[in-house]
PDB file of C-alpha atoms and ligand atoms in Angstrom:
ATOM      1  CA  MET A1469     -15.000  -1.301 -10.229  1.00  0.00           C
ATOM      2  CA  LEU A1470     -11.356  -0.386  -9.902  1.00  0.00           C
ATOM      3  CA  THR A1471     -11.134   3.234 -10.935  1.00  0.00           C
ATOM      4  CA  ARG A1472      -7.591   4.447 -10.380  1.00  0.00           C
ATOM      5  CA  ILE A1473      -4.137   3.680  -9.105  1.00  0.00           C
ATOM      6  CA  ASP A1474      -4.419   4.685  -5.474  1.00  0.00           C
ATOM      7  CA  HIS A1475      -0.787   4.203  -4.578  1.00  0.00           C
ATOM      8  CA  ILE A1476       2.465   2.421  -5.190  1.00  0.00           C
ATOM      9  CA  GLY A1477       3.989   1.009  -2.029  1.00  0.00           C
ATOM     10  CA  ILE A1478       7.762   1.283  -1.742  1.00  0.00           C
ATOM     11  CA  ALA A1479       9.623  -0.573   0.997  1.00  0.00           C
ATOM     12  CA  CYS A1480      12.627   1.092   2.600  1.00  0.00           C
ATOM     13  CA  PHE A1481      14.952   0.615   5.559  1.00  0.00           C
ATOM     14  CA  ASP A1482      14.981   4.279   6.616  1.00  0.00           C
ATOM     15  CA  LEU A1483      11.760   6.232   6.117  1.00  0.00           C
ATOM     16  CA  ASP A1484      13.171   9.668   6.938  1.00  0.00           C
ATOM     17  CA  LYS A1485      16.050   9.239   4.492  1.00  0.00           C
ATOM     18  CA  THR A1486      13.705   7.989   1.769  1.00  0.00           C
ATOM     19  CA  VAL A1487      11.256  10.855   2.318  1.00  0.00           C
ATOM     20  CA  GLU A1488      14.170  13.249   1.933  1.00  0.00           C
ATOM     21  CA  PHE A1489      15.215  11.571  -1.339  1.00  0.00           C
ATOM     22  CA  TYR A1490      11.726  12.048  -2.832  1.00  0.00           C
ATOM     23  CA  ARG A1491      11.562  15.648  -1.566  1.00  0.00           C
ATOM     24  CA  ALA A1492      15.020  16.645  -2.809  1.00  0.00           C
ATOM     25  CA  THR A1493      14.820  14.782  -6.131  1.00  0.00           C
ATOM     26  CA  TYR A1494      11.206  15.329  -7.207  1.00  0.00           C
ATOM     27  CA  GLY A1495       9.821  17.957  -4.857  1.00  0.00           C
ATOM     28  CA  PHE A1496       7.197  15.593  -3.382  1.00  0.00           C
ATOM     29  CA  GLU A1497       6.079  16.501   0.147  1.00  0.00           C
ATOM     30  CA  VAL A1498       4.610  14.272   2.852  1.00  0.00           C
ATOM     31  CA  TYR A1499       0.822  14.582   2.779  1.00  0.00           C
ATOM     32  CA  HIS A1500       0.199  12.188   5.653  1.00  0.00           C
ATOM     33  CA  SER A1501       2.180   9.860   7.895  1.00  0.00           C
ATOM     34  CA  GLU A1502       1.207   7.228  10.435  1.00  0.00           C
ATOM     35  CA  VAL A1503       2.158   3.967  12.106  1.00  0.00           C
ATOM     36  CA  ASN A1504      -0.009   0.947  11.312  1.00  0.00           C
ATOM     37  CA  GLU A1505       0.738  -1.516  14.129  1.00  0.00           C
ATOM     38  CA  GLU A1506      -1.350  -4.310  12.626  1.00  0.00           C
ATOM     39  CA  GLN A1507       0.604  -4.173   9.366  1.00  0.00           C
ATOM     40  CA  GLY A1508       3.910  -3.507  11.140  1.00  0.00           C
ATOM     41  CA  VAL A1509       4.780  -0.388   9.169  1.00  0.00           C
ATOM     42  CA  ARG A1510       5.608   3.272   9.603  1.00  0.00           C
ATOM     43  CA  GLU A1511       4.526   5.025   6.447  1.00  0.00           C
ATOM     44  CA  ALA A1512       4.501   8.319   4.611  1.00  0.00           C
ATOM     45  CA  MET A1513       2.022   9.148   1.868  1.00  0.00           C
ATOM     46  CA  LEU A1514       3.293  11.519  -0.840  1.00  0.00           C
ATOM     47  CA  LYS A1515       0.445  12.909  -2.924  1.00  0.00           C
ATOM     48  CA  ILE A1516       1.400  12.860  -6.589  1.00  0.00           C
ATOM     49  CA  ASN A1517      -1.738  14.136  -8.275  1.00  0.00           C
ATOM     50  CA  ASP A1518      -5.092  15.500  -7.300  1.00  0.00           C
ATOM     51  CA  THR A1519      -7.531  15.307 -10.157  1.00  0.00           C
ATOM     52  CA  GLY A1520     -10.053  17.623  -8.527  1.00  0.00           C
ATOM     53  CA  ASP A1521     -12.803  15.001  -8.823  1.00  0.00           C
ATOM     54  CA  GLY A1522     -12.036  13.256  -5.558  1.00  0.00           C
ATOM     55  CA  GLY A1523      -9.334  11.069  -7.033  1.00  0.00           C
ATOM     56  CA  ALA A1524      -5.704  11.131  -6.062  1.00  0.00           C
ATOM     57  CA  SER A1525      -2.617   8.979  -6.287  1.00  0.00           C
ATOM     58  CA  TYR A1526       0.184   8.552  -3.808  1.00  0.00           C
ATOM     59  CA  LEU A1527       3.562   7.049  -3.304  1.00  0.00           C
ATOM     60  CA  GLN A1528       3.461   5.147  -0.045  1.00  0.00           C
ATOM     61  CA  LEU A1529       6.862   4.813   1.604  1.00  0.00           C
ATOM     62  CA  LEU A1530       6.981   1.920   4.084  1.00  0.00           C
ATOM     63  CA  GLU A1531       9.502   1.212   6.839  1.00  0.00           C
ATOM     64  CA  PRO A1532       8.986  -1.902   8.958  1.00  0.00           C
ATOM     65  CA  THR A1533       8.376  -1.437  12.681  1.00  0.00           C
ATOM     66  CA  ARG A1534       9.132  -5.026  13.643  1.00  0.00           C
ATOM     67  CA  GLU A1535      11.233  -7.917  12.419  1.00  0.00           C
ATOM     68  CA  ASP A1536       8.325 -10.286  11.819  1.00  0.00           C
ATOM     69  CA  SER A1537       6.356  -7.863   9.615  1.00  0.00           C
ATOM     70  CA  THR A1538       5.673  -8.664   5.975  1.00  0.00           C
ATOM     71  CA  VAL A1539       7.691  -5.623   4.858  1.00  0.00           C
ATOM     72  CA  ALA A1540      10.715  -6.568   7.009  1.00  0.00           C
ATOM     73  CA  LYS A1541      10.620 -10.067   5.561  1.00  0.00           C
ATOM     74  CA  TRP A1542      10.369  -8.707   2.022  1.00  0.00           C
ATOM     75  CA  LEU A1543      13.233  -6.214   2.556  1.00  0.00           C
ATOM     76  CA  ALA A1544      15.496  -8.951   3.925  1.00  0.00           C
ATOM     77  CA  LYS A1545      14.936 -10.986   0.799  1.00  0.00           C
ATOM     78  CA  ASN A1546      14.791  -8.295  -1.900  1.00  0.00           C
ATOM     79  CA  GLY A1547      16.266  -5.068  -0.529  1.00  0.00           C
ATOM     80  CA  GLU A1548      14.544  -1.735  -1.081  1.00  0.00           C
ATOM     81  CA  GLY A1549      12.110  -1.211  -3.940  1.00  0.00           C
ATOM     82  CA  VAL A1550       8.517  -1.449  -5.154  1.00  0.00           C
ATOM     83  CA  HIS A1551       6.598  -3.680  -2.732  1.00  0.00           C
ATOM     84  CA  HIS A1552       3.015  -3.486  -4.022  1.00  0.00           C
ATOM     85  CA  ILE A1553       0.520  -1.604  -6.144  1.00  0.00           C
ATOM     86  CA  ALA A1554      -2.904  -0.515  -4.948  1.00  0.00           C
ATOM     87  CA  PHE A1555      -6.053   0.080  -6.985  1.00  0.00           C
ATOM     88  CA  GLY A1556      -8.745   2.427  -5.733  1.00  0.00           C
ATOM     89  CA  THR A1557     -12.388   1.373  -5.666  1.00  0.00           C
ATOM     90  CA  ALA A1558     -15.588   2.642  -4.092  1.00  0.00           C
ATOM     91  CA  ASP A1559     -16.443  -0.975  -3.119  1.00  0.00           C
ATOM     92  CA  VAL A1560     -13.535  -3.031  -1.804  1.00  0.00           C
ATOM     93  CA  ASP A1561     -15.899  -5.769  -0.538  1.00  0.00           C
ATOM     94  CA  GLY A1562     -17.643  -6.216  -3.891  1.00  0.00           C
ATOM     95  CA  ASP A1563     -14.490  -6.070  -5.967  1.00  0.00           C
ATOM     96  CA  ALA A1564     -12.668  -8.505  -3.667  1.00  0.00           C
ATOM     97  CA  ALA A1565     -15.578 -10.954  -3.965  1.00  0.00           C
ATOM     98  CA  ASP A1566     -15.635 -10.652  -7.767  1.00  0.00           C
ATOM     99  CA  ILE A1567     -11.885 -11.186  -8.028  1.00  0.00           C
ATOM    100  CA  LYS A1568     -11.991 -14.127  -5.611  1.00  0.00           C
ATOM    101  CA  ALA A1569     -14.663 -15.745  -7.804  1.00  0.00           C
ATOM    102  CA  LYS A1570     -12.128 -15.619 -10.650  1.00  0.00           C
ATOM    103  CA  GLY A1571      -9.776 -17.827  -8.632  1.00  0.00           C
ATOM    104  CA  VAL A1572      -7.407 -15.205  -7.221  1.00  0.00           C
ATOM    105  CA  ARG A1573      -6.598 -15.582  -3.525  1.00  0.00           C
ATOM    106  CA  VAL A1574      -7.852 -12.639  -1.450  1.00  0.00           C
ATOM    107  CA  LEU A1575      -5.728 -12.486   1.688  1.00  0.00           C
ATOM    108  CA  TYR A1576      -8.284 -11.140   4.197  1.00  0.00           C
ATOM    109  CA  GLU A1577     -11.767 -12.486   4.965  1.00  0.00           C
ATOM    110  CA  GLU A1578     -12.829  -8.934   5.734  1.00  0.00           C
ATOM    111  CA  PRO A1579     -11.046  -5.722   4.683  1.00  0.00           C
ATOM    112  CA  ARG A1580      -8.713  -4.259   7.316  1.00  0.00           C
ATOM    113  CA  ILE A1581      -7.790  -0.707   8.169  1.00  0.00           C
ATOM    114  CA  GLY A1582      -5.212   0.929   5.920  1.00  0.00           C
ATOM    115  CA  SER A1583      -3.709   4.326   5.466  1.00  0.00           C
ATOM    116  CA  MET A1584      -5.861   7.328   6.443  1.00  0.00           C
ATOM    117  CA  GLY A1585      -8.651   5.110   7.740  1.00  0.00           C
ATOM    118  CA  SER A1586      -9.187   3.386   4.405  1.00  0.00           C
ATOM    119  CA  ARG A1587     -10.438  -0.203   4.098  1.00  0.00           C
ATOM    120  CA  ILE A1588      -7.968  -2.498   2.369  1.00  0.00           C
ATOM    121  CA  THR A1589      -7.365  -6.037   1.266  1.00  0.00           C
ATOM    122  CA  PHE A1590      -4.586  -7.767  -0.650  1.00  0.00           C
ATOM    123  CA  LEU A1591      -4.438 -10.288  -3.500  1.00  0.00           C
ATOM    124  CA  HIS A1592      -1.771 -12.968  -3.389  1.00  0.00           C
ATOM    125  CA  PRO A1593       1.230 -12.026  -5.563  1.00  0.00           C
ATOM    126  CA  LYS A1594       1.545 -15.606  -6.810  1.00  0.00           C
ATOM    127  CA  ASP A1595      -1.916 -15.285  -8.411  1.00  0.00           C
ATOM    128  CA  CYS A1596      -1.143 -11.831  -9.870  1.00  0.00           C
ATOM    129  CA  GLY A1597       1.965 -12.384 -11.942  1.00  0.00           C
ATOM    130  CA  GLY A1598       4.322 -11.728  -9.055  1.00  0.00           C
ATOM    131  CA  VAL A1599       2.744  -8.398  -8.069  1.00  0.00           C
ATOM    132  CA  LEU A1600       1.360  -7.991  -4.546  1.00  0.00           C
ATOM    133  CA  THR A1601      -1.875  -6.132  -5.279  1.00  0.00           C
ATOM    134  CA  GLU A1602      -3.983  -4.125  -2.846  1.00  0.00           C
ATOM    135  CA  LEU A1603      -7.566  -2.906  -3.169  1.00  0.00           C
ATOM    136  CA  VAL A1604      -8.425   0.306  -1.324  1.00  0.00           C
ATOM    137  CA  THR A1605     -11.635   2.101  -0.462  1.00  0.00           C
ATOM    138  CA  SER A1606     -11.085   5.562   0.928  1.00  0.00           C
ATOM    139  CA  ALA A1607     -12.453   6.426   4.365  1.00  0.00           C
ATOM    140  CA  ASP A1608     -14.454   9.112   2.607  1.00  0.00           C
ATOM    141  CA  PRO A1609     -15.499   7.736  -0.803  1.00  0.00           C
ATOM    142  CA  GLY A1610     -16.335  11.225  -2.030  1.00  0.00           C
ATOM    143  CA  ALA A1611     -12.878  12.535  -1.339  1.00  0.00           C
ATOM    144  CA  ALA A1612      -9.311  11.656  -2.097  1.00  0.00           C
ATOM    145  CA  HIS A1613      -8.051   8.490  -0.332  1.00  0.00           C
TER     146      HIS A1613
HETATM  147  C1  LIG B2374       6.000 -11.980  -0.841  1.00  0.00           C
HETATM  148  N1  LIG B2374       6.089 -12.374  -2.118  1.00  0.00           N
HETATM  149  C2  LIG B2374       5.968 -11.316  -2.918  1.00  0.00           C
HETATM  150  C3  LIG B2374       5.790 -10.213  -2.053  1.00  0.00           C
HETATM  151  N2  LIG B2374       5.799 -10.655  -0.772  1.00  0.00           N
HETATM  152  N3  LIG B2374       5.989 -11.204  -4.254  1.00  0.00           N
HETATM  153  C4  LIG B2374       5.831  -9.962  -4.768  1.00  0.00           C
HETATM  154  N4  LIG B2374       5.664  -8.856  -3.997  1.00  0.00           N
HETATM  155  C5  LIG B2374       5.635  -8.935  -2.653  1.00  0.00           C
HETATM  156  N5  LIG B2374       5.474  -7.844  -1.915  1.00  0.00           N
HETATM  157  C6  LIG B2374       6.348 -13.746  -2.598  1.00  0.00           C
HETATM  158  C7  LIG B2374       7.619 -14.294  -1.971  1.00  0.00           C
HETATM  159  O1  LIG B2374       8.759 -13.900  -2.710  1.00  0.00           O
HETATM  160  C8  LIG B2374       7.384 -15.767  -2.003  1.00  0.00           C
HETATM  161  O2  LIG B2374       7.682 -16.278  -3.278  1.00  0.00           O
HETATM  162  C9  LIG B2374       5.886 -15.883  -1.781  1.00  0.00           C
HETATM  163  O3  LIG B2374       5.327 -14.611  -2.149  1.00  0.00           O
HETATM  164  C10 LIG B2374       5.542 -16.164  -0.329  1.00  0.00           C
HETATM  165  O4  LIG B2374       6.115 -15.135   0.434  1.00  0.00           O
HETATM  166  P1  LIG B2374       6.802 -15.308   1.862  1.00  0.00           P
HETATM  167  O5  LIG B2374       7.882 -14.337   1.957  1.00  0.00           O
HETATM  168  O6  LIG B2374       7.082 -16.732   2.132  1.00  0.00           O
HETATM  169  O7  LIG B2374       5.760 -14.759   2.863  1.00  0.00           O
HETATM  170  P2  LIG B2374       4.321 -15.194   3.285  1.00  0.00           P
HETATM  171  O8  LIG B2374       3.716 -16.279   2.447  1.00  0.00           O
HETATM  172  O9  LIG B2374       4.356 -15.385   4.756  1.00  0.00           O
HETATM  173  O10 LIG B2374       3.573 -13.828   2.976  1.00  0.00           O
HETATM  174  C11 LIG B2374       3.397 -13.320   1.671  1.00  0.00           C
HETATM  175  C12 LIG B2374       2.109 -12.482   1.682  1.00  0.00           C
HETATM  176  C13 LIG B2374       2.292 -11.417   2.781  1.00  0.00           C
HETATM  177  C14 LIG B2374       1.925 -11.852   0.304  1.00  0.00           C
HETATM  178  C15 LIG B2374       0.925 -13.402   1.992  1.00  0.00           C
HETATM  179  O11 LIG B2374       3.404 -10.584   2.473  1.00  0.00           O
HETATM  180  C16 LIG B2374       1.076 -10.550   2.991  1.00  0.00           C
HETATM  181  O12 LIG B2374       0.126 -10.930   3.674  1.00  0.00           O
HETATM  182  N6  LIG B2374       1.088  -9.307   2.426  1.00  0.00           N
HETATM  183  C17 LIG B2374      -0.063  -8.407   2.568  1.00  0.00           C
HETATM  184  C18 LIG B2374       0.135  -7.425   3.686  1.00  0.00           C
HETATM  185  C19 LIG B2374       1.318  -6.499   3.497  1.00  0.00           C
HETATM  186  O13 LIG B2374       2.190  -6.735   2.665  1.00  0.00           O
HETATM  187  N7  LIG B2374       1.367  -5.415   4.327  1.00  0.00           N
HETATM  188  C20 LIG B2374       2.402  -4.400   4.250  1.00  0.00           C
HETATM  189  C21 LIG B2374       1.896  -3.199   3.591  1.00  0.00           C
HETATM  190  P3  LIG B2374       8.608 -17.565  -3.495  1.00  0.00           P
HETATM  191  O14 LIG B2374       8.744 -17.692  -4.969  1.00  0.00           O
HETATM  192  O15 LIG B2374       9.874 -17.281  -2.785  1.00  0.00           O
HETATM  193  O16 LIG B2374       7.814 -18.675  -2.856  1.00  0.00           O
HETATM  194  S1  LIG B2374       0.691  -2.393   4.604  1.00  0.00           S
HETATM  195  C22 LIG B2374      -0.079  -1.285   3.612  1.00  0.00           C
HETATM  196  O17 LIG B2374       0.261  -1.165   2.472  1.00  0.00           O
HETATM  197  C23 LIG B2374      -1.203  -0.493   4.249  1.00  0.00           C
HETATM  198  C24 LIG B2374      -0.734   0.220   5.462  1.00  0.00           C
HETATM  199  C25 LIG B2374      -1.911   0.477   3.287  1.00  0.00           C
HETATM  200  O18 LIG B2374      -1.664   0.445   2.074  1.00  0.00           O
HETATM  201  O19 LIG B2374      -2.741   1.269   3.743  1.00  0.00           O
END
């Protein structure tokens, strides 16, 4: 069951500049940052809420680390902006299987490693009304992402 919006992924050309925009404009601070070589991104997670029940939501700012990455390709075509949305679930495998059975293309056979050690998969944007959609299970299901 998808239980919350885990994050909104925003593609940018310059991560440091974009982090500064969100800090100066809204007061959001970087909660976590990392490089995900497999996905070809350098990212910063800005925690927006913490519901106190283990749930949280983030903005995920993404800068490509290589020209052939999906984010670099997307930026070249669209410029900066919202790249994907991600729903949180305690069971990414089960939810991906259920959604696949409804005819939506799930992009990975097995979930891969996402931000903060989470397990992630993606649904094809062409099957989701033009929205690249991610499913996320936190590394620690009892805690925030
Ligand atoms: C591509 N398309 C999108 C899109 N990316 N539509 C909406 N939102 C996006 N983000 C559309 C294109 O405009 C194109 O439509 C069609 O999909 C095919 O795209 P393409 O540019 O030809 O590229 P493909 O087919 O090689 O790849 C598209 C695909 C890819 C969605 C399969 O981007 C992918 O595998 N994405 C999942 C992984 C990812 O995005 N990783 C980065 C975030 P037209 O109409 O022109 O045919 S990593 C992340 O977020 C991790 C770290 C985390 O959360 O923890």
